[in-house]
CSV table of C-alpha atoms in Angstrom, one decimal:
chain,number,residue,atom,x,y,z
A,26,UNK,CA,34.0,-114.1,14.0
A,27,UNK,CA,32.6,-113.6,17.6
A,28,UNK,CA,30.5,-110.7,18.7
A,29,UNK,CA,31.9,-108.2,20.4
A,30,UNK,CA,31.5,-108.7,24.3
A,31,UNK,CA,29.2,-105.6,24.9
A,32,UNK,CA,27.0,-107.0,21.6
A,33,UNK,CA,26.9,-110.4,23.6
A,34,UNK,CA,22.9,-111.6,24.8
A,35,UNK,CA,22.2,-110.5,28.2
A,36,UNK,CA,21.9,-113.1,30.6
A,37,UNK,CA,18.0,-114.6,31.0
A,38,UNK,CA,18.2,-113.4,34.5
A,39,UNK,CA,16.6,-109.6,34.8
A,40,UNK,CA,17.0,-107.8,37.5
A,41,UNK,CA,13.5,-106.3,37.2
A,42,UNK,CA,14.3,-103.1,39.6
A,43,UNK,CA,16.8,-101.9,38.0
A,44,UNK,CA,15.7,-101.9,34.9
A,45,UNK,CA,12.4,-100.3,35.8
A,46,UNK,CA,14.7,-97.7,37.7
A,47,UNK,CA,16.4,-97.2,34.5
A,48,UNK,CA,13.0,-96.5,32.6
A,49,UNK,CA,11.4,-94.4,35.2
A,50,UNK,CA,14.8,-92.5,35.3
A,51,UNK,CA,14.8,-91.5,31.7
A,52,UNK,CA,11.2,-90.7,32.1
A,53,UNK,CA,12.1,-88.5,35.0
A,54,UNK,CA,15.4,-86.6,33.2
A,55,UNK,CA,13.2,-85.9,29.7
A,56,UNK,CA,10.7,-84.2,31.9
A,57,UNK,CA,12.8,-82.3,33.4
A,58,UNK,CA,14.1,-81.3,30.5
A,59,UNK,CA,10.6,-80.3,29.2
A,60,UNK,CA,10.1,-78.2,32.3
A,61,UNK,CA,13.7,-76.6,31.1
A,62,UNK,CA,12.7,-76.1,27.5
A,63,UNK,CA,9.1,-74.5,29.0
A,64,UNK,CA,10.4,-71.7,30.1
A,65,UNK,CA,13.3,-70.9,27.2
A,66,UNK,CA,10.5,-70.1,24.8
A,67,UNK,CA,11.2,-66.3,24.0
A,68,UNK,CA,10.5,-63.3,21.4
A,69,UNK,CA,13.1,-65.2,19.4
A,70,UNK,CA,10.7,-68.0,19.2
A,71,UNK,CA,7.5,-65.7,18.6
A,72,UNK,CA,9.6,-63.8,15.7
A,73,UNK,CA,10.1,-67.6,14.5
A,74,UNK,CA,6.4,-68.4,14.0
A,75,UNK,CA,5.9,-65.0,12.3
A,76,UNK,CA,7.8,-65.7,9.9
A,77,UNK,CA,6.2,-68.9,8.7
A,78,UNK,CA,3.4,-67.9,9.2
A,79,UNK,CA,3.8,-65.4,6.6
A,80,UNK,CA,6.4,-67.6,4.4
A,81,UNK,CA,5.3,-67.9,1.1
A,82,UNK,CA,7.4,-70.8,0.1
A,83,UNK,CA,8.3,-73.9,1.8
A,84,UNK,CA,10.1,-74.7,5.1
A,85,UNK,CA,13.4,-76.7,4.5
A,86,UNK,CA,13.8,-78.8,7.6
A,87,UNK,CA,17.5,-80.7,8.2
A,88,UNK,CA,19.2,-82.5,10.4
A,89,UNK,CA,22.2,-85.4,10.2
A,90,UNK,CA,21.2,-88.5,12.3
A,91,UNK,CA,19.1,-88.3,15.0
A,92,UNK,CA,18.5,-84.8,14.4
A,93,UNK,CA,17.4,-86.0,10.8
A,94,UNK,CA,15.1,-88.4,12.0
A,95,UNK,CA,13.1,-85.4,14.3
A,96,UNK,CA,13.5,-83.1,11.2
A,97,UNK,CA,11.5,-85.3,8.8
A,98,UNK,CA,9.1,-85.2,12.1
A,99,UNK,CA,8.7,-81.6,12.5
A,100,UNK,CA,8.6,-81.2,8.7
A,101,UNK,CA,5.2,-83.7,8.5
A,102,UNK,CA,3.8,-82.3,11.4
A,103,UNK,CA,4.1,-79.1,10.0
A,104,UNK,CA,2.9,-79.9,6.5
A,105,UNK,CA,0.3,-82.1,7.4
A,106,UNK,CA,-1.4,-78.2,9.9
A,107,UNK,CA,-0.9,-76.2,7.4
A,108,UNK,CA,2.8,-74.6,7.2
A,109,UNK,CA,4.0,-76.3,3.5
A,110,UNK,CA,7.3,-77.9,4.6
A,111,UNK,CA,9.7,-80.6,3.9
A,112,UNK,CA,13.0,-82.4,4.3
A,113,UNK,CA,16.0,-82.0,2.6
A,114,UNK,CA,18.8,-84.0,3.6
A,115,UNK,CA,22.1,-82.1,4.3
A,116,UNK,CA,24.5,-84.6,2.6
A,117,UNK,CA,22.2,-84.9,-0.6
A,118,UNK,CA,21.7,-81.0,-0.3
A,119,UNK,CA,25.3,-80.7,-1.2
A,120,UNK,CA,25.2,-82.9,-4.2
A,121,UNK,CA,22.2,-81.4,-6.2
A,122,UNK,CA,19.6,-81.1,-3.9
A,123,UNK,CA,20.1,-77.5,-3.0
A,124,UNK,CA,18.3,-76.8,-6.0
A,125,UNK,CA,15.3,-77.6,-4.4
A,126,UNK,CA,15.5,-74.5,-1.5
A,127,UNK,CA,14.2,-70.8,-3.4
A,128,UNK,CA,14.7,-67.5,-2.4
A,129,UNK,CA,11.3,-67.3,-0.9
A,130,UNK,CA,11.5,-70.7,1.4
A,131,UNK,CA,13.3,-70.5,5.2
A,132,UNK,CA,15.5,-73.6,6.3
A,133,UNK,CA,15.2,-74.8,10.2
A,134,UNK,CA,18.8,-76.5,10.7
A,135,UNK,CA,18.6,-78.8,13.6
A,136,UNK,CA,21.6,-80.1,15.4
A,137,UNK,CA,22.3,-80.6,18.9
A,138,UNK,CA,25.8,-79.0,18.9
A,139,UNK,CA,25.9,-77.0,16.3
A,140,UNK,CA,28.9,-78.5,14.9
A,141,UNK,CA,27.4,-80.3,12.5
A,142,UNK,CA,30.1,-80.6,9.3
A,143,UNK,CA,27.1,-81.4,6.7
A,144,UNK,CA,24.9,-78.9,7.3
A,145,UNK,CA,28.0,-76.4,6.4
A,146,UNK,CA,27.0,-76.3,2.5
A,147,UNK,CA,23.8,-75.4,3.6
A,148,UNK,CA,24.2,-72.8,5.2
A,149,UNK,CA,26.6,-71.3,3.1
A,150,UNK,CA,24.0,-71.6,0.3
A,151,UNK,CA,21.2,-69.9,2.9
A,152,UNK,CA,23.6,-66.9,3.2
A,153,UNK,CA,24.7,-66.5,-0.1
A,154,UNK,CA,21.0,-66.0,-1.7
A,155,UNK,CA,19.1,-64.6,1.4
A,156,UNK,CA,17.4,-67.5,2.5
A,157,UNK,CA,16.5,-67.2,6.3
A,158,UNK,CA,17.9,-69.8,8.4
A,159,UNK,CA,16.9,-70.9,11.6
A,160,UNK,CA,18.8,-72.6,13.5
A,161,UNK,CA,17.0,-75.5,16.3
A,162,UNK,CA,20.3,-76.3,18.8
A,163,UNK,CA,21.8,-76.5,22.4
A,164,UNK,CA,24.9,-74.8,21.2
A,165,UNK,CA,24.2,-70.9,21.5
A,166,UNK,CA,27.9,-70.0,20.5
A,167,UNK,CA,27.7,-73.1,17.7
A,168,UNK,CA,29.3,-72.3,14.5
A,169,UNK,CA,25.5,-73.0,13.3
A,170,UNK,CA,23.9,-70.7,16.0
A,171,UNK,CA,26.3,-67.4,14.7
A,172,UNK,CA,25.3,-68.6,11.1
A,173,UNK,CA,22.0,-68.5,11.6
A,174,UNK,CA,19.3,-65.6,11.2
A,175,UNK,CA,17.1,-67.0,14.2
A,176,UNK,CA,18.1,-68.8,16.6
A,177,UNK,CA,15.7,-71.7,18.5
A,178,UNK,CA,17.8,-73.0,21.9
A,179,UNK,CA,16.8,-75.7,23.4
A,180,UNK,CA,18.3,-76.1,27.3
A,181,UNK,CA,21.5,-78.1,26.9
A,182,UNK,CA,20.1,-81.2,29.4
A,183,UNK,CA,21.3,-84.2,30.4
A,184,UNK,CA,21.1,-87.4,27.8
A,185,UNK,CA,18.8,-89.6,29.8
A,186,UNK,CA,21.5,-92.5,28.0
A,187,UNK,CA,23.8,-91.4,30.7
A,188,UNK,CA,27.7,-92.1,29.5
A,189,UNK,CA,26.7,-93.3,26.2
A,190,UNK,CA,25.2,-89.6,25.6
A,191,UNK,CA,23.6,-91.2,23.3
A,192,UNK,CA,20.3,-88.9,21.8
A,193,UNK,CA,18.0,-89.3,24.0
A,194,UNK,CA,16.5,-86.0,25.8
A,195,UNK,CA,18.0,-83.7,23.1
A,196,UNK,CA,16.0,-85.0,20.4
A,197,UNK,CA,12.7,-85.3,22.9
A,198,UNK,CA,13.5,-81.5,23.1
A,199,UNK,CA,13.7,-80.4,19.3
A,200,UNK,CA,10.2,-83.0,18.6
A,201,UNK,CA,8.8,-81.3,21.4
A,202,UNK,CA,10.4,-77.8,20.0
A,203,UNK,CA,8.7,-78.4,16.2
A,204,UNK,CA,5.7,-79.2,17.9
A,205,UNK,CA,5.2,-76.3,19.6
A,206,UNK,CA,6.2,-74.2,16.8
A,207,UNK,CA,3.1,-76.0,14.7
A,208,UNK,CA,0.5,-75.6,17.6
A,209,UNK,CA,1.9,-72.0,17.5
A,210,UNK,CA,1.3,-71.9,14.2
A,211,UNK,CA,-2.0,-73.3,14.3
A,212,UNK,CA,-3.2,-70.7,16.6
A,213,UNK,CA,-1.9,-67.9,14.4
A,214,UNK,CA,-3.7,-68.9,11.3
A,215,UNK,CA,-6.8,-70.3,12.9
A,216,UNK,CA,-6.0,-73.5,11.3
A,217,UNK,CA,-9.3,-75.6,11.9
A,218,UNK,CA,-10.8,-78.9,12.4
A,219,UNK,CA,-11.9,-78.7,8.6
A,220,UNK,CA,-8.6,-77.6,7.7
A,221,UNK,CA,-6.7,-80.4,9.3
A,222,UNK,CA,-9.5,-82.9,7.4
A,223,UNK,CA,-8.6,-81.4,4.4
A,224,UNK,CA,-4.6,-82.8,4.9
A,225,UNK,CA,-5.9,-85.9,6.5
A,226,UNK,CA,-8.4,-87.6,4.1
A,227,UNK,CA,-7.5,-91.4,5.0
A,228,UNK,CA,-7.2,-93.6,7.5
A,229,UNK,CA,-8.8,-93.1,11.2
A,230,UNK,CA,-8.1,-89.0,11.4
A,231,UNK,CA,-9.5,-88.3,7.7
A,232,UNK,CA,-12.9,-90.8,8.5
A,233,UNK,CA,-13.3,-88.3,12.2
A,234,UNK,CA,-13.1,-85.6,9.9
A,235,UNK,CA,-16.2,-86.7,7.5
A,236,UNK,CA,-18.7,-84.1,7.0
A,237,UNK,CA,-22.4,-85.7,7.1
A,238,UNK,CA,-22.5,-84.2,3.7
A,239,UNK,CA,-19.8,-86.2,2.2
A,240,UNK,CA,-21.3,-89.6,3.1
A,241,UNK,CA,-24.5,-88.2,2.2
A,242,UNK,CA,-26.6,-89.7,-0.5
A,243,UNK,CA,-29.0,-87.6,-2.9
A,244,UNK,CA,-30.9,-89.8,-4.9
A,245,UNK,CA,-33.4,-90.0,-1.6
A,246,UNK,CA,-36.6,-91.6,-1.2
A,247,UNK,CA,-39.5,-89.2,-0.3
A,248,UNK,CA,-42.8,-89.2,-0.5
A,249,UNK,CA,-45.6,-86.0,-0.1
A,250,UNK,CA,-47.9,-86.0,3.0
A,251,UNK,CA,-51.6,-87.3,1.8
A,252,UNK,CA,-49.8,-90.0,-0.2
A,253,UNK,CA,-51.1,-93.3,-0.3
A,254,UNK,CA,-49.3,-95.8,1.5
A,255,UNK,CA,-49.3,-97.9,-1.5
A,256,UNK,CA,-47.2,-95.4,-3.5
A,257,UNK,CA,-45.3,-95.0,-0.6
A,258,UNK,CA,-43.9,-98.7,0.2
A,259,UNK,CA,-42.9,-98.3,-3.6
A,260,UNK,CA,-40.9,-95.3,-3.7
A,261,UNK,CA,-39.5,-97.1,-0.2
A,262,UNK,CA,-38.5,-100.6,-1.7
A,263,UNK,CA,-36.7,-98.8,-5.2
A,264,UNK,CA,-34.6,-96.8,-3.3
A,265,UNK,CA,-33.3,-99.6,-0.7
A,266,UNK,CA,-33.1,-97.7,2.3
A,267,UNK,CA,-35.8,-99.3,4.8
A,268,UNK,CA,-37.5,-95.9,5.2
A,269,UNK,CA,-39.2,-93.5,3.0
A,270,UNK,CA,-38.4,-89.7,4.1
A,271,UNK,CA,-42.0,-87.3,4.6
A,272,UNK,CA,-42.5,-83.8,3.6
A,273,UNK,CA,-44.7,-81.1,3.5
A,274,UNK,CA,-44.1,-77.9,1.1
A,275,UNK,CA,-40.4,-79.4,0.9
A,276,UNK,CA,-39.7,-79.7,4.3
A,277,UNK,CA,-39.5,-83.1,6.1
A,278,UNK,CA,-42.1,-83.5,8.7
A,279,UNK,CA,-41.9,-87.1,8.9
A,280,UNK,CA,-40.2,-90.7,8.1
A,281,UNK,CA,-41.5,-94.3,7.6
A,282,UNK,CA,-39.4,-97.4,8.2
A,283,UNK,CA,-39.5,-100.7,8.7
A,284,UNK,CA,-40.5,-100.6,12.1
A,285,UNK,CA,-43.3,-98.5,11.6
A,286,UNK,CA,-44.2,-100.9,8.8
A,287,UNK,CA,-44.3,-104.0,11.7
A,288,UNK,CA,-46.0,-101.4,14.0
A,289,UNK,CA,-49.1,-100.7,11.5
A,290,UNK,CA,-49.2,-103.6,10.0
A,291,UNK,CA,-52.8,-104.4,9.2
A,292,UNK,CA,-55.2,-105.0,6.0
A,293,UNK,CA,-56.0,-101.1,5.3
A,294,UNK,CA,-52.4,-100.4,5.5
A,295,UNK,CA,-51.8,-99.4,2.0
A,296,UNK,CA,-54.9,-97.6,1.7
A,297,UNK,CA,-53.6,-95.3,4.7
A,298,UNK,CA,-52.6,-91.9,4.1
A,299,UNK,CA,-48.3,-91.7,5.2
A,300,UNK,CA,-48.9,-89.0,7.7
A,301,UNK,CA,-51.3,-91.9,9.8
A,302,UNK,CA,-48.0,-94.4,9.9
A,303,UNK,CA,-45.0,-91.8,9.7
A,304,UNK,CA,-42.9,-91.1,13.0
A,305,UNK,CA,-43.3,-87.4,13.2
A,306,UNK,CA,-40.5,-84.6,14.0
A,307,UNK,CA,-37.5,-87.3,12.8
A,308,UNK,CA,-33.8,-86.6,13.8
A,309,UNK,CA,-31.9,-85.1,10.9
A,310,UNK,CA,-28.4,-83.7,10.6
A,311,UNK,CA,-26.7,-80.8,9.1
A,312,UNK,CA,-24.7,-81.3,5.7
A,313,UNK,CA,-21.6,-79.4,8.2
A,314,UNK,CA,-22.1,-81.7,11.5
A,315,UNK,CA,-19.5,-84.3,11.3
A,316,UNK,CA,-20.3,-88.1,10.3
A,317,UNK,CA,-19.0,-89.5,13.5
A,318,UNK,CA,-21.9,-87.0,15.5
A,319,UNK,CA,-24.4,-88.5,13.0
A,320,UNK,CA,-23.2,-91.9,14.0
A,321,UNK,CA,-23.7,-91.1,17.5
A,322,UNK,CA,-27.5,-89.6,17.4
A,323,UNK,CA,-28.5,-92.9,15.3
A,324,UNK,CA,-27.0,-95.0,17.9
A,325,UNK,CA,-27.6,-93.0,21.1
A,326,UNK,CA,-29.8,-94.5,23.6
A,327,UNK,CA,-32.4,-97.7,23.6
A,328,UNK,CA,-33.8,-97.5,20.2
A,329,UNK,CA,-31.4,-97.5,17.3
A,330,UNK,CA,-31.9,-96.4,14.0
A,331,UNK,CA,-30.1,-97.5,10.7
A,332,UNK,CA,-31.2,-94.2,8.4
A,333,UNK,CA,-30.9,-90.4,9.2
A,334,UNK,CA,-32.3,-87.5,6.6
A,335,UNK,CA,-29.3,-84.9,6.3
A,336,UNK,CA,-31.3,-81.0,5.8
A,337,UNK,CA,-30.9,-77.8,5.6
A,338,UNK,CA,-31.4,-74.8,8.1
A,339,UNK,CA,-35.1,-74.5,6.8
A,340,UNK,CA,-35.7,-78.2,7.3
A,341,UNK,CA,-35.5,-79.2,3.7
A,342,UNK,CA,-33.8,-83.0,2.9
A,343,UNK,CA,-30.8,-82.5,0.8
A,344,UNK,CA,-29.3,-86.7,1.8
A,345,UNK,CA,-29.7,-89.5,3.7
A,346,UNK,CA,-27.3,-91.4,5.4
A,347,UNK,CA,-27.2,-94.9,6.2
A,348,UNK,CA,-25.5,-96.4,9.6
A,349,UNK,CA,-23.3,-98.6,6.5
A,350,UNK,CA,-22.2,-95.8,5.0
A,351,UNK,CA,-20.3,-94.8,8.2
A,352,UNK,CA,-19.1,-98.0,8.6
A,353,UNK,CA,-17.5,-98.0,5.5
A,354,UNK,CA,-15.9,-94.9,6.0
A,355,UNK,CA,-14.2,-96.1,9.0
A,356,UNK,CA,-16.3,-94.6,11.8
A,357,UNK,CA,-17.2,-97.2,14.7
């Protein structure tokens, strides 16, 4: 069976402006689009983010095709600052999985047109037990947009897929839509950079997110000041850390390493008190400071340093970190 003519491969000869034209036009009709959708944000949208932001369920985000594809979006995004939220296909909504939606959740209905024959079960259900819906469309006198208890519009603008009118600017309106809502949201809680860490714990946004404190270590090598360097280099080679942290009255005035070590080396060194070998005033972080500033002090300018003591306010050592430990964690 042959392909259908339109499914046929294009010819190996591109014509390299046009399709560049083609690109840069799409790029050129979803920004204008943005600039549309700009200014359509209203009260209704305002009375939109108080209410989740003062939901005390879930928010049921749904959409059929493409417009399912930017729900599940909006839905993680939301989730993953702070607004609990997820998807709920229509179609399987109306074959068991309305059981999943309470009376104290709010469903955001997505669909271009607002003609959308699946989501018709579910918004039935949404009126029938008092479950706000909002409805995310083009299609202000949509069957969905009168159904709805708040209505989200975004500017009915050209598909960028020209004829086809295929989704192309419409859903680049509702992603863009849910993630304004979110940053809204964001600003009305005061969601913060600790928060987000706490939603983010792997990969490359959870390791930017480490606290000093998390990486820290506590089983620390420290030694008194007056203490022989003899006991010292001890308490240094058990703990494996290349440097042995020194305090005063609990508070770390000073720290030893290996380079100090090649610096002093000489016959009386282990008869020398720590506080004649010890590199005075160390750096140190805060338990709070984040691992990736740590990782920057110990690597900022000419001379590196592989260990940093992690203290309190009053200067006291509470950890050490080690330049692996960051590494480990993802941070580079």
């Amino acid at each position: 069976m042959s392909e259908p003519e339109s499914l046929n491969r294009p010819s190996a000869r591109i014509d390299t402006a046009r399709i560049l034209e083609a690109m840069r036009r799409t790029a050129r009709i979803e920004r204008e689009g943005l600039a549309a959708l700009e200014e359509a944000f209203d009260a209704r949208a305002v009375g939109v983010v108080s209410l989740l932001a003062t939901l005390k369920g879930r928010l049921i985000c749904a959409g059929v095709g493409k417009s399912g594809h930017v729900a599940r979006k909006i839905a993680a995004t939301l989730a993953s600052t702070g607004t609990p939220a997820q998807y709920v296909h229509p179609a399987e909504a109306s074959h068991g999985d309305l059981g999943m939606i309470t009376a104290s959740d709010a469903v955001l209905a997505l669909s271009k047109s607002g003609e959308t024959r699946e989501l018709g079960d579910l918004t039935t259900y949404c009126r029938r037990f008092g479950v706000p819906l909002i409805a995310l469309t083009a299609g202000k006198d949509s069957t969905l947009a009168k159904a709805s208890d708040h209505l989200l519009l975004v500017p009915d603008a050209p598909e960028a897929a020209g004829e086809t009118r295929a989704p192309t600017t419409s859903t680049t309106l509702m992603m863009a839509y849910g993630d304004a809502l979110a940053v809204a949201l964001i600003e009305a809680r005061g969601f913060t950079a600790a928060d987000f860490a706490t939603f983010h714990p792997g990969g490359t946004l959870g390791a930017a997110f480490l606290k000093a404190g998390d990486l820290m270590h506590t089983d620390m090598p420290l030694a008194e000041e007056g203490t022989l360097m003899a006991d010292a280099l001890i308490v240094m080679s058990s703990k494996g850390f290349g440097c042995v942290g020194i305090t005063r009255g609990g508070k770390l005035t000073g720290i030893i390493t290996d380079g100090d070590l090649r610096r002093h080396m000489s016959p009386d060194l282990t008869a020398s008190a720590v506080e004649t070998i010890m590199t005075a005033n160390p750096k140190s972080v805060a338990p709070g400071d984040l691992a990736a500033d740590a990782l920057r002090l110990m690597t900022a300018g000419s001379q590196k340093i592989l260990s940093v003591f992690v203290c309190d306010e009053t200067g006291r050592p509470l950890g050490l970190l080690h330049i692996h430990d960051l590494l480990r964690a993802g941070l580079s």
